PDB file of C-alpha atoms in Angstrom:
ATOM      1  CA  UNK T 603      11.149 142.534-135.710  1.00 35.00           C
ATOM      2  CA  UNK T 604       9.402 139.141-136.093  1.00 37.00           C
ATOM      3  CA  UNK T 605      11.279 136.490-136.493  1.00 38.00           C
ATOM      4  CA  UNK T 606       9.753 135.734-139.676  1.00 40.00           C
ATOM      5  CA  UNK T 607      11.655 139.079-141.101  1.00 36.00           C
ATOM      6  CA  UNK T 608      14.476 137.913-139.611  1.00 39.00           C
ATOM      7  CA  UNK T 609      17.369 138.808-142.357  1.00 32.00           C
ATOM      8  CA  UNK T 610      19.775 136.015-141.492  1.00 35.00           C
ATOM      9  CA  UNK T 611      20.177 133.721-144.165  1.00 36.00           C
ATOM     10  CA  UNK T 612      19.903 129.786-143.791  1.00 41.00           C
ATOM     11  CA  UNK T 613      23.265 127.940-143.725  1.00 41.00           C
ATOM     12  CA  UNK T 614      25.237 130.760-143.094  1.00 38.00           C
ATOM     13  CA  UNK T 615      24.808 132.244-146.683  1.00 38.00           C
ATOM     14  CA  UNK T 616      25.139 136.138-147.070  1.00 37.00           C
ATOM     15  CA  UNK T 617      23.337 138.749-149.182  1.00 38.00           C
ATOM     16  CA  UNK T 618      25.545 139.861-151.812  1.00 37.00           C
ATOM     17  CA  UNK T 619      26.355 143.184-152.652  1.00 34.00           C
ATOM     18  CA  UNK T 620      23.884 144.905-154.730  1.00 37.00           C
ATOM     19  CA  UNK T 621      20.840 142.685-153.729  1.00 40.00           C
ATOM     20  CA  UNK T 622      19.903 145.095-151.378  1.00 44.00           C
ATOM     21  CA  UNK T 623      17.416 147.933-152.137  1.00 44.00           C
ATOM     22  CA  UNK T 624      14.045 149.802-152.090  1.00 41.00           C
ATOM     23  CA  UNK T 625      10.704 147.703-151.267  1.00 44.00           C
ATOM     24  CA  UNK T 626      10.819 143.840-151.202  1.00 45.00           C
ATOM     25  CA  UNK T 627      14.042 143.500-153.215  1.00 45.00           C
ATOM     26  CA  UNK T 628      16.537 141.986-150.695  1.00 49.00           C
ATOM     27  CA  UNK T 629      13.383 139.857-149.382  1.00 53.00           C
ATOM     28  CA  UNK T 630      12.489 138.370-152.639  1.00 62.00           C
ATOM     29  CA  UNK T 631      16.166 137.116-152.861  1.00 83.00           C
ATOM     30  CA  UNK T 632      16.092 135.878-149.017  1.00 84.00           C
ATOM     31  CA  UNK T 633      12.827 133.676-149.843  1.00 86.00           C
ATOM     32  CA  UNK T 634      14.738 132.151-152.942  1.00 89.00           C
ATOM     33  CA  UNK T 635      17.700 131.591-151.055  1.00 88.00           C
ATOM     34  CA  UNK T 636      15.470 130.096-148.183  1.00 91.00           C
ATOM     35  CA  UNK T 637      13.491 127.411-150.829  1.00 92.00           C
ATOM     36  CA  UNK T 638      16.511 126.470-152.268  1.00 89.00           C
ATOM     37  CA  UNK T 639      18.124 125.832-148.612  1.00 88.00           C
ATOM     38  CA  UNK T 640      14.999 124.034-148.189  1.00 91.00           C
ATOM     39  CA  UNK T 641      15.004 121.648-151.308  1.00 91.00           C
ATOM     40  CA  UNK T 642      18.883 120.987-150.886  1.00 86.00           C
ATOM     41  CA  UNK T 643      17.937 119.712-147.034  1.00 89.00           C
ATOM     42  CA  UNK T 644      15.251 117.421-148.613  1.00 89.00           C
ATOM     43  CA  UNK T 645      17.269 115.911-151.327  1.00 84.00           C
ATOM     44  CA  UNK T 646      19.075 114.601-148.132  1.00 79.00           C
ATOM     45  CA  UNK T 647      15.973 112.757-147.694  1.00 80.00           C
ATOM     46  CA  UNK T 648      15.890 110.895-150.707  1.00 75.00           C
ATOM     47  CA  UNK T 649      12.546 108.801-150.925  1.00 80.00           C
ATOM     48  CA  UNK T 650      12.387 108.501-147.590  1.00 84.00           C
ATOM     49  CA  UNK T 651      11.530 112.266-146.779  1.00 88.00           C
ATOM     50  CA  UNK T 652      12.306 114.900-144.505  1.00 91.00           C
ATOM     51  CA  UNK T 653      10.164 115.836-141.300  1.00 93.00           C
ATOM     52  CA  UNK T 654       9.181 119.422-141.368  1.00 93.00           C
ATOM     53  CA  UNK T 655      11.029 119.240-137.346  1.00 91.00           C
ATOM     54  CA  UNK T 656      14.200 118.408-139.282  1.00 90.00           C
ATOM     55  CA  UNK T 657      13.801 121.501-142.261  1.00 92.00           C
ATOM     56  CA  UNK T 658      13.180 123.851-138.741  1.00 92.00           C
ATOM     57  CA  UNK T 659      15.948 122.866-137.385  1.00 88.00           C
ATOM     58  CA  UNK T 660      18.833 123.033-140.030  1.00 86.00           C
ATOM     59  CA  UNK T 661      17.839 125.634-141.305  1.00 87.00           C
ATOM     60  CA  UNK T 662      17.590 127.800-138.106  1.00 87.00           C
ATOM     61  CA  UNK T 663      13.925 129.172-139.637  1.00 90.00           C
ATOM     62  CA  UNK T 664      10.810 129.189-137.764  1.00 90.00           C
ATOM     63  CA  UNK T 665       7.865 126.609-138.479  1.00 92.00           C
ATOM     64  CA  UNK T 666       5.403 129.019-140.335  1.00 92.00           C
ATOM     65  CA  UNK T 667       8.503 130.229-142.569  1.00 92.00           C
ATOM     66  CA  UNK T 668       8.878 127.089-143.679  1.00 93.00           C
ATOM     67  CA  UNK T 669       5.902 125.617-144.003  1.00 92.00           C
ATOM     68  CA  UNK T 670       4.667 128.610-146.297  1.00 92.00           C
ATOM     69  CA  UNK T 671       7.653 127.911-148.628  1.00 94.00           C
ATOM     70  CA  UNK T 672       7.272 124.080-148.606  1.00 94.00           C
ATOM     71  CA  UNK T 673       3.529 124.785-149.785  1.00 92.00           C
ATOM     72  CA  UNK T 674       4.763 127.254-152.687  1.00 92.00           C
ATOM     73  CA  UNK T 675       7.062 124.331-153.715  1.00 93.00           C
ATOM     74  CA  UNK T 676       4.465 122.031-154.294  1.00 92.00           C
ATOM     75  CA  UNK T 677       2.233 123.947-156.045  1.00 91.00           C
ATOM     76  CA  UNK T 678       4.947 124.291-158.084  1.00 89.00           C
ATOM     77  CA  UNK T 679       5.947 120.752-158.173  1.00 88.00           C
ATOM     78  CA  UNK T 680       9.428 121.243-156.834  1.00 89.00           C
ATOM     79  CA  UNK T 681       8.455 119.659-153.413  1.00 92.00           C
ATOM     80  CA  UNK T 682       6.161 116.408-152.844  1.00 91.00           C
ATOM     81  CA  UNK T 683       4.831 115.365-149.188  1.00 92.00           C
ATOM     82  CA  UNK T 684       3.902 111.965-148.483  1.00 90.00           C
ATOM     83  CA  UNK T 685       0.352 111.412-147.611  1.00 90.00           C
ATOM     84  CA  UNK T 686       0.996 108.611-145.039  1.00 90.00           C
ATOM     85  CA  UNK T 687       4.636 109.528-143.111  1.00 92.00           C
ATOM     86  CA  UNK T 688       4.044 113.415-143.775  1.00 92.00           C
ATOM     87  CA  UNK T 689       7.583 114.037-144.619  1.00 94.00           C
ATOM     88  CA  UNK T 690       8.719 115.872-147.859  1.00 94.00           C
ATOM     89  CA  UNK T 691      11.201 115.196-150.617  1.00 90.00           C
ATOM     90  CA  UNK T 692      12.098 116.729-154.003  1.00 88.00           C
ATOM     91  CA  UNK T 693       9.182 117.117-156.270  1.00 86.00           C
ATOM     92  CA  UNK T 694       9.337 115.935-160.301  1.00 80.00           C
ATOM     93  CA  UNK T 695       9.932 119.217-161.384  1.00 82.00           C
ATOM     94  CA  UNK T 696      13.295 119.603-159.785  1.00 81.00           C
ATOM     95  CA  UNK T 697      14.170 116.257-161.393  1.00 69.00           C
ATOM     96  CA  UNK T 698      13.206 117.238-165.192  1.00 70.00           C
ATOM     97  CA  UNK T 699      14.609 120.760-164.771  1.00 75.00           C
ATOM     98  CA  UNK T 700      18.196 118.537-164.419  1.00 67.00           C
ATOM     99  CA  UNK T 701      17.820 116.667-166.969  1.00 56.00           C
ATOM    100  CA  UNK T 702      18.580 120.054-169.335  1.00 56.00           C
ATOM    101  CA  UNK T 703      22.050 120.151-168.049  1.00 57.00           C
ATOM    102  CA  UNK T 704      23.334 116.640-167.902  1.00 54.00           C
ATOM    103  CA  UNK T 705      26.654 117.624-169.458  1.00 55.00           C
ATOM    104  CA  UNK T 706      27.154 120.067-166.857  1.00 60.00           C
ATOM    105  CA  UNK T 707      29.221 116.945-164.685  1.00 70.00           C
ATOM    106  CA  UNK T 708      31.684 115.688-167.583  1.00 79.00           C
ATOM    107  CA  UNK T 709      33.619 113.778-164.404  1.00 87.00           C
ATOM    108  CA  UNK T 710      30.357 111.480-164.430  1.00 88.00           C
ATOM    109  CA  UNK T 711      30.801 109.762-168.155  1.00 86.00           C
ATOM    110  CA  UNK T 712      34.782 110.190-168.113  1.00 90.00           C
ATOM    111  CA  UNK T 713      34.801 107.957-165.157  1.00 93.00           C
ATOM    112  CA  UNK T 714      32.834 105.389-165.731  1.00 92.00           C
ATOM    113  CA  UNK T 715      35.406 102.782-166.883  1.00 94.00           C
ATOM    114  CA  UNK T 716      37.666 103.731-164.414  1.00 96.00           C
ATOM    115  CA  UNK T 717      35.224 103.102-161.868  1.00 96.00           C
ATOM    116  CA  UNK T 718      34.378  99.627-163.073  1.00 95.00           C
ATOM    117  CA  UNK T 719      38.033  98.646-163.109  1.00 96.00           C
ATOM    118  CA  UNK T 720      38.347  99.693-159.469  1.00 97.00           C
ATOM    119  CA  UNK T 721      34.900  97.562-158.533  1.00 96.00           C
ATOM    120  CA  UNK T 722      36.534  94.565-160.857  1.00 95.00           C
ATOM    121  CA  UNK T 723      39.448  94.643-159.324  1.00 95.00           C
ATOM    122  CA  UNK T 724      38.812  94.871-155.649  1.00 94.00           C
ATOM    123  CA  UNK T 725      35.507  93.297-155.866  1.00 94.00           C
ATOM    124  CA  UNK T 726      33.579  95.779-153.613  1.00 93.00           C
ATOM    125  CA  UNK T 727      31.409  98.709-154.542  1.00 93.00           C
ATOM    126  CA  UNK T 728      32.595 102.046-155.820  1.00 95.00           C
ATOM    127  CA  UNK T 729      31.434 105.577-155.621  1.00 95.00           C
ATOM    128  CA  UNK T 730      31.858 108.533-157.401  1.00 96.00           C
ATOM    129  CA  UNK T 731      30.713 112.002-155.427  1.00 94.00           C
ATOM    130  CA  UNK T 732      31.079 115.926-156.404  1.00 93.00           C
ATOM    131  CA  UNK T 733      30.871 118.927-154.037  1.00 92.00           C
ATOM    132  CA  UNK T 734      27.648 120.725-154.842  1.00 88.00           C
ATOM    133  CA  UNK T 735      27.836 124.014-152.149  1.00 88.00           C
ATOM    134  CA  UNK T 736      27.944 122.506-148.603  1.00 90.00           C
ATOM    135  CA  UNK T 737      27.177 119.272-149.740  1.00 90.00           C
ATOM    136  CA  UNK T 738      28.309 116.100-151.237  1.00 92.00           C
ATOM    137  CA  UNK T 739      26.599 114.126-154.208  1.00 89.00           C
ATOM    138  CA  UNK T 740      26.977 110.921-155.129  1.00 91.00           C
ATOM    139  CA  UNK T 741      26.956 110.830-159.339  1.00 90.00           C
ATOM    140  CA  UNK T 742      27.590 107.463-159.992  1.00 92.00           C
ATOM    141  CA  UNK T 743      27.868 103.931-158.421  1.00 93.00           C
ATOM    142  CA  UNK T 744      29.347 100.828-159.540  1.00 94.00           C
ATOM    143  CA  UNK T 745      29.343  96.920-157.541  1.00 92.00           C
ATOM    144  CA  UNK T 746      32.283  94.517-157.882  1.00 88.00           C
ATOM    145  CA  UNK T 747      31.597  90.727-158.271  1.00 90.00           C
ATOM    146  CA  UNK T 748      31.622  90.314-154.226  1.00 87.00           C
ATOM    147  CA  UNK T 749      28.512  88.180-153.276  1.00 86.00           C
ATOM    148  CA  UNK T 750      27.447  90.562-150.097  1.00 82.00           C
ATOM    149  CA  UNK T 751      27.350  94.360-151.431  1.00 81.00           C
ATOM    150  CA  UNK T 752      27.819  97.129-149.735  1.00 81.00           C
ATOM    151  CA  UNK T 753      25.037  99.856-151.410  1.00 75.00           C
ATOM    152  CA  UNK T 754      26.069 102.329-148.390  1.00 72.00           C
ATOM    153  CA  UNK T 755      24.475 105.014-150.318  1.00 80.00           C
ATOM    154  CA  UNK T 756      22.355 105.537-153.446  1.00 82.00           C
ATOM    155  CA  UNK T 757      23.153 107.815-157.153  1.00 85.00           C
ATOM    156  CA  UNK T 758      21.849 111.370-156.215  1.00 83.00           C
ATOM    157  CA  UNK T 759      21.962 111.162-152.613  1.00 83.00           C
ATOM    158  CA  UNK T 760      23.046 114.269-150.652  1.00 84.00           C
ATOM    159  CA  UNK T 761      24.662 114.789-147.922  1.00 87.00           C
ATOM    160  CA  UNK T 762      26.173 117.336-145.829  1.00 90.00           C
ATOM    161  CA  UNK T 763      29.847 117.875-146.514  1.00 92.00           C
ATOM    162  CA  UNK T 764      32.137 116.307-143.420  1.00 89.00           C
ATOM    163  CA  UNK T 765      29.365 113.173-142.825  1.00 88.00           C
ATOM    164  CA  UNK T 766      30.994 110.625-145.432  1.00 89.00           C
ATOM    165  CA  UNK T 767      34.514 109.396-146.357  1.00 94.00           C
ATOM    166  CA  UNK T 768      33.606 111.235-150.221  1.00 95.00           C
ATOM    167  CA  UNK T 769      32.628 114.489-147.808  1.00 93.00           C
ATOM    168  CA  UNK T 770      35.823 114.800-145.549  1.00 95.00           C
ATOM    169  CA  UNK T 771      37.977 114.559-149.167  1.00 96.00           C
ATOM    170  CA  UNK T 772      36.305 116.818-150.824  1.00 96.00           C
ATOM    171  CA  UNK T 773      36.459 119.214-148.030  1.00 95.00           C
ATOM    172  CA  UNK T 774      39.691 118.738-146.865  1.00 95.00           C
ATOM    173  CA  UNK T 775      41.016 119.613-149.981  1.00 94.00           C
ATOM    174  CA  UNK T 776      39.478 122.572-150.404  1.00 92.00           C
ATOM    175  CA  UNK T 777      41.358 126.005-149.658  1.00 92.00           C
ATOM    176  CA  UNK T 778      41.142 126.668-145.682  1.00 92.00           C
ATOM    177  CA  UNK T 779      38.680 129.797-145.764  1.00 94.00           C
ATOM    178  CA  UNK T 780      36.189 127.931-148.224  1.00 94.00           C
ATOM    179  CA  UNK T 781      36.634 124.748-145.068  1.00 94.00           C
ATOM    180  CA  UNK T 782      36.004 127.396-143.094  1.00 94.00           C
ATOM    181  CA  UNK T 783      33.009 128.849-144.152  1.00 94.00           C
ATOM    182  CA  UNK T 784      31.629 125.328-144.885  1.00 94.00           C
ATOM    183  CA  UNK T 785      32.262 123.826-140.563  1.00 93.00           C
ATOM    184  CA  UNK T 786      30.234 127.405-140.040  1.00 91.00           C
ATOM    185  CA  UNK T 787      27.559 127.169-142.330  1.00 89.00           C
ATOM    186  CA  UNK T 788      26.967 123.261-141.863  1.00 89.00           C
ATOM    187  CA  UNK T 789      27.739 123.487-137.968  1.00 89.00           C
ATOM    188  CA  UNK T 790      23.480 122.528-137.147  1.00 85.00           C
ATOM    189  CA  UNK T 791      24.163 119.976-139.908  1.00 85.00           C
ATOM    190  CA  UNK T 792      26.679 118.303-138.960  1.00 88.00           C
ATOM    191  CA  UNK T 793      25.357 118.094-135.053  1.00 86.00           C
ATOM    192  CA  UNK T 794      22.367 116.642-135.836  1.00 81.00           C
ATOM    193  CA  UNK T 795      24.609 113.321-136.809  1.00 84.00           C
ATOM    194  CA  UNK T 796      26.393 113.814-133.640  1.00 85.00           C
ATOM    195  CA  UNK T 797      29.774 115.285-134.809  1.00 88.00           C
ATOM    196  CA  UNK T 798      31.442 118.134-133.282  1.00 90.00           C
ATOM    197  CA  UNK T 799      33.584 120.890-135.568  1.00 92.00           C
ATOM    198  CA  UNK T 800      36.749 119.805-133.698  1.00 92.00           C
ATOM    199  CA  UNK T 801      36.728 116.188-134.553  1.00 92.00           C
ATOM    200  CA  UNK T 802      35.908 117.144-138.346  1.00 93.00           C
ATOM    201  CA  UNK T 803      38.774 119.707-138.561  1.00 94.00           C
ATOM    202  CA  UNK T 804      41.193 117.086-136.930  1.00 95.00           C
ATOM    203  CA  UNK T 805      39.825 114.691-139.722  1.00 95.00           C
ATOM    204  CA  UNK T 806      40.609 117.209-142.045  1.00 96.00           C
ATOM    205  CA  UNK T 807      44.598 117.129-140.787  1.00 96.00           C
ATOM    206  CA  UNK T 808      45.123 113.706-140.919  1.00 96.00           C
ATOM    207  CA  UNK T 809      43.517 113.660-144.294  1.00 97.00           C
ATOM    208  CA  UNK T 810      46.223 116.028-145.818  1.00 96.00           C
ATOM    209  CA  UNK T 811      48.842 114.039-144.334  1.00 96.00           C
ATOM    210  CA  UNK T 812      47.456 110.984-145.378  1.00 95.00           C
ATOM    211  CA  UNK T 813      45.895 111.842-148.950  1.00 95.00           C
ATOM    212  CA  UNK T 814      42.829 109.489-148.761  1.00 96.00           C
ATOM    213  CA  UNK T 815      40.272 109.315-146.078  1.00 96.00           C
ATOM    214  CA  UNK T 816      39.749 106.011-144.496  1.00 96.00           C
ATOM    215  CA  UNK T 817      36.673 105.044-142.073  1.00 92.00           C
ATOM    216  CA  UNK T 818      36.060 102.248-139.879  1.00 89.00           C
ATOM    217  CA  UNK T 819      32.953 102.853-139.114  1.00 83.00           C
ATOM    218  CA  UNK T 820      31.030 102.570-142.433  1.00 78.00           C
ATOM    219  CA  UNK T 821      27.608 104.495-143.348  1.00 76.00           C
ATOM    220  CA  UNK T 822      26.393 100.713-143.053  1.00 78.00           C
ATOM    221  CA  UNK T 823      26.956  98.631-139.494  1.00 82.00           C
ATOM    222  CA  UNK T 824      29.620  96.179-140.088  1.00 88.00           C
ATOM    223  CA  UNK T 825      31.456  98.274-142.931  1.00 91.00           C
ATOM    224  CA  UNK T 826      34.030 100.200-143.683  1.00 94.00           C
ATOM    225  CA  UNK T 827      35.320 103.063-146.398  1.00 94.00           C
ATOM    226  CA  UNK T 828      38.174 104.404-148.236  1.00 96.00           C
ATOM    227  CA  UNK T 829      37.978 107.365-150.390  1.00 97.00           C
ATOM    228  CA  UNK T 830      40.499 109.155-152.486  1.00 97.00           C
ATOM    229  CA  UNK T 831      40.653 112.929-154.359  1.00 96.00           C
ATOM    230  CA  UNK T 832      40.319 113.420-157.868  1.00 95.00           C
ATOM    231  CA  UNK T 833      42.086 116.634-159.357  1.00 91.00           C
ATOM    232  CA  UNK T 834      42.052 117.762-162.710  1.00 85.00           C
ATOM    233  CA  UNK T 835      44.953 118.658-165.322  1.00 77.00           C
ATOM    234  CA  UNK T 836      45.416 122.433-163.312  1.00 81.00           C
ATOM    235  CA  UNK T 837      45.189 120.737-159.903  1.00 84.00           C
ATOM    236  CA  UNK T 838      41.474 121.482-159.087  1.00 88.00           C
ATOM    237  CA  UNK T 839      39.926 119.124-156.751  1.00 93.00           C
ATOM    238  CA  UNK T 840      37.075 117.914-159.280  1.00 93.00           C
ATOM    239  CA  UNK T 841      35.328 114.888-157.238  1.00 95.00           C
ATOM    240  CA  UNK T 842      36.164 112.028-155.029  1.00 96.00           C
ATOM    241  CA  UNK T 843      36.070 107.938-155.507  1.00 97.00           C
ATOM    242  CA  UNK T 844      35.413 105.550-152.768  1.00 96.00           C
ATOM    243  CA  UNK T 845      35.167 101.941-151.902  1.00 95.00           C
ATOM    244  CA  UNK T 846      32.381 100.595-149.221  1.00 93.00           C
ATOM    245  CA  UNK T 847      33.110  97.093-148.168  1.00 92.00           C
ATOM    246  CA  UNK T 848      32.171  94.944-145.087  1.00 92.00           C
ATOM    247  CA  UNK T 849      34.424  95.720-142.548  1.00 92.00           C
ATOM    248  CA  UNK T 850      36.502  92.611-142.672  1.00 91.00           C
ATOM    249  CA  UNK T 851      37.268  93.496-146.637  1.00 92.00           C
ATOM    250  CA  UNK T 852      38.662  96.518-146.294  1.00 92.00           C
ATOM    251  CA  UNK T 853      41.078  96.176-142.897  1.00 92.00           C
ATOM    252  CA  UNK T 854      43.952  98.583-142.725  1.00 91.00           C
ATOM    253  CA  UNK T 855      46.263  96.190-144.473  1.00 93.00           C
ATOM    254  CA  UNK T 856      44.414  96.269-147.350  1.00 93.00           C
ATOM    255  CA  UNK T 857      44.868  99.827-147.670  1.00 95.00           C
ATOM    256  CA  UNK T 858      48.288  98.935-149.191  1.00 94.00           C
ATOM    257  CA  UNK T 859      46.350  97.457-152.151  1.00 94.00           C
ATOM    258  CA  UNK T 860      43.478  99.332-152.643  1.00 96.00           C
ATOM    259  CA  UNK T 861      45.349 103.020-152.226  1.00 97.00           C
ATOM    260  CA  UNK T 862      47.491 102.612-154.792  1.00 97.00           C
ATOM    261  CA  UNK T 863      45.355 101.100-157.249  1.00 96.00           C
ATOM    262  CA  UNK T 864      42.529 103.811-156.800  1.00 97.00           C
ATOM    263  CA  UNK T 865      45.371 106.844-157.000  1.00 96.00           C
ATOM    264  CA  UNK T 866      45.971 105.489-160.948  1.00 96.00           C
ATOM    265  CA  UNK T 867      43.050 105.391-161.746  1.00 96.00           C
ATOM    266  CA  UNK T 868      41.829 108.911-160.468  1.00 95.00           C
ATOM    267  CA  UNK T 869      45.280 109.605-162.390  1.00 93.00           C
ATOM    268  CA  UNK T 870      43.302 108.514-165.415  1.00 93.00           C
ATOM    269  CA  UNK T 871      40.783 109.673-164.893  1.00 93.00           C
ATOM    270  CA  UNK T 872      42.075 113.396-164.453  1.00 91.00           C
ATOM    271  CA  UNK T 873      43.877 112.769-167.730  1.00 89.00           C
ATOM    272  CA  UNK T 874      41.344 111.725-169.352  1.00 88.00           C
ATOM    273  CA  UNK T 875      39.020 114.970-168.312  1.00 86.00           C
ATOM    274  CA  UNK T 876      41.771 116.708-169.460  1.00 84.00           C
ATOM    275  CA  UNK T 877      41.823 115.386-172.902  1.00 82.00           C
ATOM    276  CA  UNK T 878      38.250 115.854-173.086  1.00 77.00           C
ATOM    277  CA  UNK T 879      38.205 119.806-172.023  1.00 70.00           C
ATOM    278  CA  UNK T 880      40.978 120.657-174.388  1.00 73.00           C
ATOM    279  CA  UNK T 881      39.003 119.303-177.216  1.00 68.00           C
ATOM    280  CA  UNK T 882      35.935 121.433-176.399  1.00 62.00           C
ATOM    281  CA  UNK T 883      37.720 124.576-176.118  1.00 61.00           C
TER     282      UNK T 883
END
């Protein structure tokens, strides 16, 4: 068997019962499993790109593989390559296909005061991220009056879950099998930014115990993070709001400040989702 017919799944997915069959059935369903594998990994990439090297690589397929689906994609428009760095990145037709289903992340709009009275109060910038699969997405973004801004990472951006101070939360709330399954399937991931699964399970622990996630080591040099759950009305962990400051802003004393003043207002916020659900059932 080539290894082109290999039936292994990128990122640890799984065919599901009933996909199998006669012919090129389960195939057909491996190759759109393995393009949309591939356009998650380059929306990691933002307008920067990703290096065909890195697409090998995470997703365990061989160069051929995925250069045949990355050419598909752009005939289609879903996939772009830059002329001059030859990396790829999501193609226009990804981004208007989105646009169909904006209320499909009600968190987004309910949030959006909330999240300016966090960046008014403390000054710094906040971010607002949702769980998307294995990774994390940051939905909205919002800069305090602080004269030097912390713009650690952009609206959209996507990243693997376990990477960020928004990641670790929104994993390490998440019931144990579903972390689990995510350390497997995002183990080449989460290597290639030098982590090991141990060090992002023990994360996970302290975490729990503490109910935020705190980082002194920022995504930025010279920064740091907080981040905090948000849960709706039944409990469900719905998204995840964080502060990025320069690292002298955001010491561990501070946390005594900022911790309780982002809890109330993912408290509000949670309310507020609720209030908005009920009225559209």
């Amino acid at each position: 068997m080539s290894r082109d017919d290999d039936p292994r799944p990128p990122r640890g997915g799984q065919d599901k019962p009933g996909e199998a069959g006669e012919g090129g059935k389960t195939l057909g369903a491996r190759s759109i499993r393995r393009a949309v594998a591939i356009l998650r990994i380059l929306a990691t990439g933002q307008e920067q790109g990703v290096r065909i090297t890195d697409i090998v690589h995470q997703t365990g397929l061989n160069r051929p593989t995925v250069h045949r689906i990355l050419r598909v994609l752009i005939e289609e428009e879903a996939v772009e390559q830059d002329p001059n760095t030859r990396r790829y990145m999501v193609g226009p037709e990804v981004s208007l296909l989105g646009l169909s289903r904006t209320a499909r992340v009600p968190v987004k709009s309910v949030a959006e005061p909330y999240l300016r009275h966090i960046a008014e109060q403390c000054g710094d910038s906040v971010f607002l991220t949702i769980r998307s699969g294995f990774d994390s997405i940051c939905v909205d973004r919002k800069t305090g009056n602080y004269p030097v801004k912390v713009l650690s990472i952009e609206v959209g951006a996507r990243r693997p879950l376990g990477i960020s101070v928004s990641g670790l939360v929104l994993l390490a709330f998440a019931e144990d099998a579903d972390v689990d399954e995510v350390l497997l399937g995002n183990e080449q991931r989460l290597t290639s930014y030098g982590l090991e699964l141990d060090a992002v399970r023990r994360r996970i622990t302290e975490i729990r115990s503490l109910g935020y996630a705190y980082s002194e080591v920022g995504v930025v040099p010279g920064t740091r993070a907080l981040a905090l759950p948000v849960f709706d009305a039944e409990g469900q962990l719905v998204a995840s709001v964080a502060v990025s400051a320069m690292a002298d802003r955001l010491s561990p004393e501070r946390l005594a400040t900022l911790v309780p003043l982002i809890r109330r207002q993912t408290e509000l916020i949670a309310k507020r989702l609720s209030e908005v659900q009920t009225r559209r059932r």
